Amino acid sequence: MVAEMVPPPRFQGARFETYLPDPNQASQATAVEVLSGFAASIDGGTETGKRRWFGKSPKKAAPKGPRGVYLDGGYGVGKTHLLASLWHATPAPAERKAFGTFVELTNLVGALGFQQTVRTLGDHRLLCIDEFELDDPGDTVLVSTLLGKLVDAGVALAATSNTLPGKLGEGRFAAADFLREIQGLSAHFRPLRIDGEDYRHRGLPEAPAPYDDETVTRTAYRTPGASLDDFPTLLEHLSKVHPSRYGAMCDGIQAVCLTDVQAVPDQSTALRLVVLADRLYDREVPVLTSGKPFDELFSEEMLRGGYRKKYFRAISRLTALARDAGPLVAH
């Protein structure tokens, strides 16, 4: 499981040199400079790292100050690209670096157990956490404790999120009850703000309008490796599959074709759809639909609530995938 924690296919080629800062947003160029320096400062770990059979290996003194950077910014400013670039630029072998989403990290703890996760990741030089979200008190305590242990072991940390570390949990639960854990987590990171507009729409035309059912169905049948589903049926199926399995569910799919797209009925369904959108985006799977456009998936109440940044990110990513699906219809 840990060996599979690498940047997703979309970002396998991501490098600092391929990140294109917006000339009107100085913070983007600053982020490249800061992260390049951070990568160079991480010990590459050229020693074997083998433990002694008899006696304990000498323990390194934990570095002082923040052991990580926290990329904060709106959706579509290139945070995941920068995080993947950091992973690639860090002078350590791939087996000593880990890259995963926040959900994948909590799933890892669930599968291995807390202590085994600490032992496994504690030998790493770098842990990159994408889409850092704290949606409940249990995750707050779990991740705060885990990262504290990893910092003590000398692991460098990097994370992306749409929320500053000191604001984690706001609008989700009674953050005041867990203020100590949130503040302790924040102390591990140097916040790095990245401003800008969504690059997925910068200078590009709006996403194509949804197609009719016949076009979507015909395209699915003539596209090798495409799936074809009724949207309400898909949502029902997602409720029966753990979100940690959505990535595997997308593997091998060359295109997703959906008919009768509707507004999602409730928040639980909406959050599952967000995870699916992320996994499809990671794998660069185009999405062709009929029914409602993607900007009508979530209600106004959802877009004003505590999960609004997740929903806006999903709309942005699905819109990009809908644009990618255009050539499938043209052929």
mmCIF file of C-alpha atoms in Angstrom:
data_model
loop_
_atom_site.group_PDB
_atom_site.id
_atom_site.type_symbol
_atom_site.label_atom_id
_atom_site.label_comp_id
_atom_site.label_asym_id
_atom_site.label_seq_id
_atom_site.Cartn_x
_atom_site.Cartn_y
_atom_site.Cartn_z
ATOM 1 C CA MET A 1 0.000 0.000 0.000
ATOM 2 C CA VAL A 2 2.797 2.423 0.887
ATOM 3 C CA ALA A 3 4.712 1.568 -2.311
ATOM 4 C CA GLU A 4 1.675 2.758 -4.279
ATOM 5 C CA MET A 5 1.746 6.173 -2.559
ATOM 6 C CA VAL A 6 3.255 8.096 -5.481
ATOM 7 C CA PRO A 7 1.959 11.084 -7.502
ATOM 8 C CA PRO A 8 -1.069 10.054 -9.630
ATOM 9 C CA PRO A 9 -0.744 9.599 -13.413
ATOM 10 C CA ARG A 10 -1.778 13.180 -14.193
ATOM 11 C CA PHE A 11 1.182 14.471 -12.197
ATOM 12 C CA GLN A 12 3.858 11.890 -12.980
ATOM 13 C CA GLY A 13 5.532 14.419 -15.255
ATOM 14 C CA ALA A 14 5.007 17.412 -12.966
ATOM 15 C CA ARG A 15 8.165 19.405 -12.298
ATOM 16 C CA PHE A 16 8.869 22.899 -11.014
ATOM 17 C CA GLU A 17 10.071 23.741 -14.539
ATOM 18 C CA THR A 18 6.676 22.793 -16.021
ATOM 19 C CA TYR A 19 4.668 24.882 -13.548
ATOM 20 C CA LEU A 20 3.662 28.113 -15.280
ATOM 21 C CA PRO A 21 3.216 30.892 -12.694
ATOM 22 C CA ASP A 22 0.643 33.545 -13.471
ATOM 23 C CA PRO A 23 2.691 36.741 -14.027
ATOM 24 C CA ASN A 24 -0.036 38.675 -12.202
ATOM 25 C CA GLN A 25 0.291 36.510 -9.074
ATOM 26 C CA ALA A 26 3.689 36.923 -7.435
ATOM 27 C CA SER A 27 2.868 34.297 -4.803
ATOM 28 C CA GLN A 28 2.987 31.546 -7.444
ATOM 29 C CA ALA A 29 6.598 32.248 -8.429
ATOM 30 C CA THR A 30 7.464 32.597 -4.738
ATOM 31 C CA ALA A 31 5.963 29.164 -4.073
ATOM 32 C CA VAL A 32 8.220 27.577 -6.710
ATOM 33 C CA GLU A 33 11.267 29.231 -5.165
ATOM 34 C CA VAL A 34 10.388 28.244 -1.598
ATOM 35 C CA LEU A 35 9.520 24.649 -2.490
ATOM 36 C CA SER A 36 12.678 24.222 -4.582
ATOM 37 C CA GLY A 37 14.717 25.279 -1.582
ATOM 38 C CA PHE A 38 12.700 23.012 0.696
ATOM 39 C CA ALA A 39 13.347 20.017 -1.578
ATOM 40 C CA ALA A 40 17.092 20.731 -1.580
ATOM 41 C CA SER A 41 17.121 20.949 2.228
ATOM 42 C CA ILE A 42 15.726 17.438 2.716
ATOM 43 C CA ASP A 43 18.322 14.786 3.495
ATOM 44 C CA GLY A 44 18.369 12.308 0.615
ATOM 45 C CA GLY A 45 18.920 9.367 2.948
ATOM 46 C CA THR A 46 21.691 7.568 1.112
ATOM 47 C CA GLU A 47 22.456 5.311 4.082
ATOM 48 C CA THR A 48 21.012 1.809 4.076
ATOM 49 C CA GLY A 49 18.629 2.563 6.919
ATOM 50 C CA LYS A 50 18.839 -1.032 8.195
ATOM 51 C CA ARG A 51 18.081 -1.570 11.847
ATOM 52 C CA ARG A 52 20.478 -3.361 14.163
ATOM 53 C CA TRP A 53 19.544 -6.789 15.480
ATOM 54 C CA PHE A 54 21.130 -6.062 18.837
ATOM 55 C CA GLY A 55 20.737 -2.692 20.479
ATOM 56 C CA LYS A 56 18.995 0.370 19.125
ATOM 57 C CA SER A 57 20.146 2.382 16.166
ATOM 58 C CA PRO A 58 21.179 5.887 17.208
ATOM 59 C CA LYS A 59 18.221 8.210 16.984
ATOM 60 C CA LYS A 60 18.639 11.491 15.172
ATOM 61 C CA ALA A 61 17.784 14.666 16.994
ATOM 62 C CA ALA A 62 14.528 16.081 15.687
ATOM 63 C CA PRO A 63 15.102 19.274 13.692
ATOM 64 C CA LYS A 64 13.820 22.439 15.306
ATOM 65 C CA GLY A 65 11.090 24.585 13.818
ATOM 66 C CA PRO A 66 8.462 23.626 11.203
ATOM 67 C CA ARG A 67 9.271 20.450 9.310
ATOM 68 C CA GLY A 68 6.833 21.095 6.523
ATOM 69 C CA VAL A 69 5.166 23.490 4.124
ATOM 70 C CA TYR A 70 1.438 23.964 3.833
ATOM 71 C CA LEU A 71 0.217 25.100 0.396
ATOM 72 C CA ASP A 72 -2.946 27.093 0.869
ATOM 73 C CA GLY A 73 -5.002 28.514 -1.967
ATOM 74 C CA GLY A 74 -8.178 28.246 -3.991
ATOM 75 C CA TYR A 75 -8.922 25.370 -6.314
ATOM 76 C CA GLY A 76 -7.109 25.349 -9.645
ATOM 77 C CA VAL A 77 -4.004 27.380 -8.712
ATOM 78 C CA GLY A 78 -1.708 24.380 -9.231
ATOM 79 C CA LYS A 79 -1.154 23.186 -5.656
ATOM 80 C CA THR A 80 -1.124 19.483 -6.562
ATOM 81 C CA HIS A 81 1.295 20.169 -9.428
ATOM 82 C CA LEU A 82 3.639 21.903 -6.985
ATOM 83 C CA LEU A 83 3.278 19.140 -4.394
ATOM 84 C CA ALA A 84 4.107 16.477 -6.986
ATOM 85 C CA SER A 85 7.037 18.590 -8.203
ATOM 86 C CA LEU A 86 8.365 18.677 -4.643
ATOM 87 C CA TRP A 87 8.108 14.882 -4.447
ATOM 88 C CA HIS A 88 10.053 14.481 -7.697
ATOM 89 C CA ALA A 89 12.674 17.112 -6.758
ATOM 90 C CA THR A 90 13.451 15.745 -3.300
ATOM 91 C CA PRO A 91 16.822 13.912 -3.471
ATOM 92 C CA ALA A 92 15.641 10.644 -1.960
ATOM 93 C CA PRO A 93 14.779 7.302 -3.571
ATOM 94 C CA ALA A 94 11.106 6.739 -4.375
ATOM 95 C CA GLU A 95 10.760 4.173 -1.588
ATOM 96 C CA ARG A 96 11.725 6.850 0.955
ATOM 97 C CA LYS A 97 9.046 9.309 -0.216
ATOM 98 C CA ALA A 98 5.258 8.987 0.040
ATOM 99 C CA PHE A 99 2.522 10.937 -1.775
ATOM 100 C CA GLY A 100 -1.171 10.477 -1.058
ATOM 101 C CA THR A 101 -4.420 12.255 -0.376
ATOM 102 C CA PHE A 102 -5.593 12.921 3.161
ATOM 103 C CA VAL A 103 -8.240 10.215 2.724
ATOM 104 C CA GLU A 104 -5.616 7.710 1.570
ATOM 105 C CA LEU A 105 -3.512 8.514 4.630
ATOM 106 C CA THR A 106 -6.370 7.869 7.054
ATOM 107 C CA ASN A 107 -7.239 4.691 5.135
ATOM 108 C CA LEU A 108 -3.613 3.560 5.520
ATOM 109 C CA VAL A 109 -3.865 3.958 9.281
ATOM 110 C CA GLY A 110 -7.094 1.977 9.225
ATOM 111 C CA ALA A 111 -5.450 -0.855 7.301
ATOM 112 C CA LEU A 112 -2.070 -1.030 9.054
ATOM 113 C CA GLY A 113 -2.905 0.294 12.488
ATOM 114 C CA PHE A 114 -1.465 3.445 14.025
ATOM 115 C CA GLN A 115 1.828 2.076 15.345
ATOM 116 C CA GLN A 116 2.661 0.178 12.137
ATOM 117 C CA THR A 117 1.908 3.307 10.096
ATOM 118 C CA VAL A 118 4.286 5.317 12.270
ATOM 119 C CA ARG A 119 7.005 2.666 11.887
ATOM 120 C CA THR A 120 6.518 2.412 8.123
ATOM 121 C CA LEU A 121 6.333 6.119 7.305
ATOM 122 C CA GLY A 122 8.881 7.009 9.984
ATOM 123 C CA ASP A 123 11.667 5.668 7.747
ATOM 124 C CA HIS A 124 10.661 8.078 4.967
ATOM 125 C CA ARG A 125 12.311 11.392 4.173
ATOM 126 C CA LEU A 126 9.171 13.093 2.877
ATOM 127 C CA LEU A 127 5.422 12.702 3.218
ATOM 128 C CA CYS A 128 3.230 14.703 0.809
ATOM 129 C CA ILE A 129 -0.461 14.972 1.695
ATOM 130 C CA ASP A 130 -2.833 16.275 -0.982
ATOM 131 C CA GLU A 131 -6.349 17.622 -0.326
ATOM 132 C CA PHE A 132 -5.780 17.992 3.413
ATOM 133 C CA GLU A 133 -9.214 18.134 5.038
ATOM 134 C CA LEU A 134 -10.375 17.589 8.597
ATOM 135 C CA ASP A 135 -14.047 16.723 8.520
ATOM 136 C CA ASP A 136 -14.511 15.245 11.990
ATOM 137 C CA PRO A 137 -12.907 15.315 15.441
ATOM 138 C CA GLY A 138 -11.549 11.770 15.171
ATOM 139 C CA ASP A 139 -9.485 12.614 12.116
ATOM 140 C CA THR A 140 -8.227 15.769 13.823
ATOM 141 C CA VAL A 141 -6.758 13.826 16.739
ATOM 142 C CA LEU A 142 -5.549 10.923 14.567
ATOM 143 C CA VAL A 143 -3.651 12.979 11.996
ATOM 144 C CA SER A 144 -2.302 15.476 14.523
ATOM 145 C CA THR A 145 -0.825 12.640 16.566
ATOM 146 C CA LEU A 146 0.499 10.788 13.506
ATOM 147 C CA LEU A 147 2.254 13.808 12.043
ATOM 148 C CA GLY A 148 3.724 14.671 15.423
ATOM 149 C CA LYS A 149 5.278 11.197 15.609
ATOM 150 C CA LEU A 150 6.614 11.485 12.054
ATOM 151 C CA VAL A 151 8.142 14.907 12.731
ATOM 152 C CA ASP A 152 9.887 13.412 15.778
ATOM 153 C CA ALA A 153 11.272 10.718 13.451
ATOM 154 C CA GLY A 154 12.718 13.377 11.131
ATOM 155 C CA VAL A 155 10.155 13.115 8.308
ATOM 156 C CA ALA A 156 9.636 16.289 6.273
ATOM 157 C CA LEU A 157 5.993 17.131 5.566
ATOM 158 C CA ALA A 158 4.177 18.930 2.776
ATOM 159 C CA ALA A 159 0.438 19.364 2.308
ATOM 160 C CA THR A 160 -2.101 21.122 0.123
ATOM 161 C CA SER A 161 -5.465 22.432 1.193
ATOM 162 C CA ASN A 162 -7.951 25.206 0.677
ATOM 163 C CA THR A 163 -7.833 26.085 4.380
ATOM 164 C CA LEU A 164 -5.028 27.593 6.458
ATOM 165 C CA PRO A 165 -3.693 25.255 9.186
ATOM 166 C CA GLY A 166 -5.005 27.407 12.054
ATOM 167 C CA LYS A 167 -8.473 27.385 10.507
ATOM 168 C CA LEU A 168 -8.812 23.617 10.062
ATOM 169 C CA GLY A 169 -12.181 22.384 11.210
ATOM 170 C CA GLU A 170 -13.995 25.706 10.988
ATOM 171 C CA GLY A 171 -17.537 25.252 9.728
ATOM 172 C CA ARG A 172 -17.264 21.454 10.057
ATOM 173 C CA PHE A 173 -17.566 20.736 13.783
ATOM 174 C CA ALA A 174 -17.042 22.408 17.158
ATOM 175 C CA ALA A 175 -13.453 23.419 16.444
ATOM 176 C CA ALA A 176 -13.072 25.066 19.870
ATOM 177 C CA ASP A 177 -13.297 21.631 21.510
ATOM 178 C CA PHE A 178 -10.259 20.491 19.527
ATOM 179 C CA LEU A 179 -8.334 23.754 19.407
ATOM 180 C CA ARG A 180 -5.280 22.261 21.092
ATOM 181 C CA GLU A 181 -4.969 19.477 18.508
ATOM 182 C CA ILE A 182 -5.503 21.872 15.602
ATOM 183 C CA GLN A 183 -2.912 24.345 16.885
ATOM 184 C CA GLY A 184 -0.425 21.553 17.484
ATOM 185 C CA LEU A 185 -0.902 20.367 13.904
ATOM 186 C CA SER A 186 -0.462 23.887 12.572
ATOM 187 C CA ALA A 187 2.892 24.243 14.324
ATOM 188 C CA HIS A 188 4.406 21.560 12.075
ATOM 189 C CA PHE A 189 3.881 23.608 8.915
ATOM 190 C CA ARG A 190 5.022 26.855 7.353
ATOM 191 C CA PRO A 191 1.923 28.225 5.581
ATOM 192 C CA LEU A 192 2.572 29.195 1.970
ATOM 193 C CA ARG A 193 -0.270 31.121 0.377
ATOM 194 C CA ILE A 194 -0.802 30.699 -3.393
ATOM 195 C CA ASP A 195 -3.154 33.200 -5.008
ATOM 196 C CA GLY A 196 -4.662 33.101 -8.470
ATOM 197 C CA GLU A 197 -7.580 32.043 -10.598
ATOM 198 C CA ASP A 198 -8.394 28.489 -11.626
ATOM 199 C CA TYR A 199 -5.852 27.611 -14.338
ATOM 200 C CA ARG A 200 -8.282 25.048 -15.770
ATOM 201 C CA HIS A 201 -10.441 27.912 -17.015
ATOM 202 C CA ARG A 202 -7.790 30.596 -17.533
ATOM 203 C CA GLY A 203 -8.125 31.731 -21.128
ATOM 204 C CA LEU A 204 -10.127 28.653 -22.117
ATOM 205 C CA PRO A 205 -13.705 28.390 -23.347
ATOM 206 C CA GLU A 206 -16.444 27.334 -20.975
ATOM 207 C CA ALA A 207 -17.113 23.630 -20.606
ATOM 208 C CA PRO A 208 -19.308 22.181 -23.357
ATOM 209 C CA ALA A 209 -22.993 21.868 -22.642
ATOM 210 C CA PRO A 210 -24.195 18.336 -21.812
ATOM 211 C CA TYR A 211 -25.075 16.159 -24.786
ATOM 212 C CA ASP A 212 -28.269 14.208 -25.390
ATOM 213 C CA ASP A 213 -28.653 10.609 -24.183
ATOM 214 C CA GLU A 214 -28.291 9.181 -27.679
ATOM 215 C CA THR A 215 -24.960 10.927 -28.302
ATOM 216 C CA VAL A 216 -23.545 9.826 -24.943
ATOM 217 C CA THR A 217 -24.663 6.228 -25.483
ATOM 218 C CA ARG A 218 -23.376 6.056 -29.067
ATOM 219 C CA THR A 219 -20.015 7.517 -28.019
ATOM 220 C CA ALA A 220 -19.689 5.028 -25.158
ATOM 221 C CA TYR A 221 -20.220 2.037 -27.432
ATOM 222 C CA ARG A 222 -17.676 3.169 -30.019
ATOM 223 C CA THR A 223 -14.995 4.219 -27.478
ATOM 224 C CA PRO A 224 -12.762 1.322 -26.342
ATOM 225 C CA GLY A 225 -12.596 1.059 -22.563
ATOM 226 C CA ALA A 226 -15.491 3.462 -21.945
ATOM 227 C CA SER A 227 -18.083 2.957 -19.228
ATOM 228 C CA LEU A 228 -21.773 3.804 -19.590
ATOM 229 C CA ASP A 229 -23.982 4.444 -16.569
ATOM 230 C CA ASP A 230 -27.164 6.157 -15.564
ATOM 231 C CA PHE A 231 -26.139 8.890 -13.096
ATOM 232 C CA PRO A 232 -28.661 8.088 -10.324
ATOM 233 C CA THR A 233 -27.673 4.416 -10.523
ATOM 234 C CA LEU A 234 -24.005 5.387 -10.253
ATOM 235 C CA LEU A 235 -24.688 7.440 -7.117
ATOM 236 C CA GLU A 236 -26.482 4.493 -5.562
ATOM 237 C CA HIS A 237 -23.537 2.228 -6.369
ATOM 238 C CA LEU A 238 -21.061 4.680 -4.808
ATOM 239 C CA SER A 239 -22.966 4.433 -1.526
ATOM 240 C CA LYS A 240 -22.128 0.714 -1.401
ATOM 241 C CA VAL A 241 -18.384 1.084 -2.115
ATOM 242 C CA HIS A 242 -15.905 2.538 0.361
ATOM 243 C CA PRO A 243 -14.385 5.762 -1.025
ATOM 244 C CA SER A 244 -10.906 4.270 -0.593
ATOM 245 C CA ARG A 245 -11.802 1.881 -3.441
ATOM 246 C CA TYR A 246 -12.914 4.557 -5.918
ATOM 247 C CA GLY A 247 -9.431 4.816 -7.390
ATOM 248 C CA ALA A 248 -9.255 1.093 -8.124
ATOM 249 C CA MET A 249 -12.761 1.314 -9.580
ATOM 250 C CA CYS A 250 -11.493 3.906 -12.082
ATOM 251 C CA ASP A 251 -8.384 1.983 -13.112
ATOM 252 C CA GLY A 252 -8.531 0.816 -16.725
ATOM 253 C CA ILE A 253 -11.439 3.097 -17.636
ATOM 254 C CA GLN A 254 -10.650 5.162 -20.733
ATOM 255 C CA ALA A 255 -13.759 7.364 -20.602
ATOM 256 C CA VAL A 256 -16.800 7.789 -18.361
ATOM 257 C CA CYS A 257 -20.164 8.282 -20.062
ATOM 258 C CA LEU A 258 -23.107 9.287 -17.864
ATOM 259 C CA THR A 259 -26.733 9.841 -18.795
ATOM 260 C CA ASP A 260 -29.365 11.773 -16.829
ATOM 261 C CA VAL A 261 -27.004 13.809 -14.637
ATOM 262 C CA GLN A 262 -29.027 15.408 -11.830
ATOM 263 C CA ALA A 263 -28.397 17.566 -8.792
ATOM 264 C CA VAL A 264 -27.133 15.380 -5.949
ATOM 265 C CA PRO A 265 -29.822 14.796 -3.316
ATOM 266 C CA ASP A 266 -27.834 15.158 -0.080
ATOM 267 C CA GLN A 267 -24.456 15.995 1.381
ATOM 268 C CA SER A 268 -23.296 12.414 1.928
ATOM 269 C CA THR A 269 -23.870 11.674 -1.752
ATOM 270 C CA ALA A 270 -22.178 14.932 -2.711
ATOM 271 C CA LEU A 271 -19.034 14.110 -0.726
ATOM 272 C CA ARG A 272 -18.790 10.671 -2.333
ATOM 273 C CA LEU A 273 -19.069 12.307 -5.749
ATOM 274 C CA VAL A 274 -16.240 14.681 -4.818
ATOM 275 C CA VAL A 275 -13.962 11.717 -4.126
ATOM 276 C CA LEU A 276 -14.891 10.090 -7.448
ATOM 277 C CA ALA A 277 -14.229 13.354 -9.299
ATOM 278 C CA ASP A 278 -10.776 13.571 -7.698
ATOM 279 C CA ARG A 279 -9.875 10.010 -8.653
ATOM 280 C CA LEU A 280 -11.063 10.521 -12.258
ATOM 281 C CA TYR A 281 -9.091 13.751 -12.483
ATOM 282 C CA ASP A 282 -5.959 12.056 -11.122
ATOM 283 C CA ARG A 283 -6.240 9.456 -13.894
ATOM 284 C CA GLU A 284 -7.128 11.956 -16.635
ATOM 285 C CA VAL A 285 -10.358 10.127 -17.506
ATOM 286 C CA PRO A 286 -12.638 12.253 -19.751
ATOM 287 C CA VAL A 287 -16.290 12.503 -18.700
ATOM 288 C CA LEU A 288 -19.151 12.771 -21.208
ATOM 289 C CA THR A 289 -22.647 13.501 -19.892
ATOM 290 C CA SER A 290 -26.258 14.247 -20.620
ATOM 291 C CA GLY A 291 -28.641 16.006 -18.249
ATOM 292 C CA LYS A 292 -27.689 18.934 -16.031
ATOM 293 C CA PRO A 293 -24.360 20.763 -16.424
ATOM 294 C CA PHE A 294 -21.763 20.265 -13.704
ATOM 295 C CA ASP A 295 -22.249 23.708 -12.183
ATOM 296 C CA GLU A 296 -25.766 22.598 -11.175
ATOM 297 C CA LEU A 297 -24.674 19.437 -9.308
ATOM 298 C CA PHE A 298 -24.662 21.014 -5.852
ATOM 299 C CA SER A 299 -27.361 23.111 -4.215
ATOM 300 C CA GLU A 300 -26.825 26.735 -3.184
ATOM 301 C CA GLU A 301 -26.938 25.604 0.433
ATOM 302 C CA MET A 302 -24.092 23.142 -0.197
ATOM 303 C CA LEU A 303 -22.028 25.788 -1.986
ATOM 304 C CA ARG A 304 -22.359 28.084 1.033
ATOM 305 C CA GLY A 305 -21.625 25.399 3.634
ATOM 306 C CA GLY A 306 -18.525 24.041 5.307
ATOM 307 C CA TYR A 307 -17.644 21.773 2.382
ATOM 308 C CA ARG A 308 -18.033 24.449 -0.291
ATOM 309 C CA LYS A 309 -14.367 24.384 -1.313
ATOM 310 C CA LYS A 310 -14.567 20.656 -1.966
ATOM 311 C CA TYR A 311 -17.628 21.174 -4.145
ATOM 312 C CA PHE A 312 -16.067 24.016 -6.126
ATOM 313 C CA ARG A 313 -12.969 21.881 -6.685
ATOM 314 C CA ALA A 314 -15.145 19.020 -7.957
ATOM 315 C CA ILE A 315 -17.015 21.330 -10.339
ATOM 316 C CA SER A 316 -13.717 22.698 -11.642
ATOM 317 C CA ARG A 317 -12.198 19.260 -12.182
ATOM 318 C CA LEU A 318 -15.299 17.725 -13.750
ATOM 319 C CA THR A 319 -15.563 20.709 -16.070
ATOM 320 C CA ALA A 320 -11.985 20.105 -17.221
ATOM 321 C CA LEU A 321 -12.757 16.416 -17.813
ATOM 322 C CA ALA A 322 -15.904 17.315 -19.754
ATOM 323 C CA ARG A 323 -13.793 19.514 -22.007
ATOM 324 C CA ASP A 324 -11.383 16.599 -22.504
ATOM 325 C CA ALA A 325 -14.312 14.437 -23.635
ATOM 326 C CA GLY A 326 -15.152 16.699 -26.597
ATOM 327 C CA PRO A 327 -12.856 14.940 -29.107
ATOM 328 C CA LEU A 328 -14.567 11.602 -28.354
ATOM 329 C CA VAL A 329 -17.803 12.942 -29.806
ATOM 330 C CA ALA A 330 -16.106 14.527 -32.796
ATOM 331 C CA HIS A 331 -14.493 11.269 -33.939
#
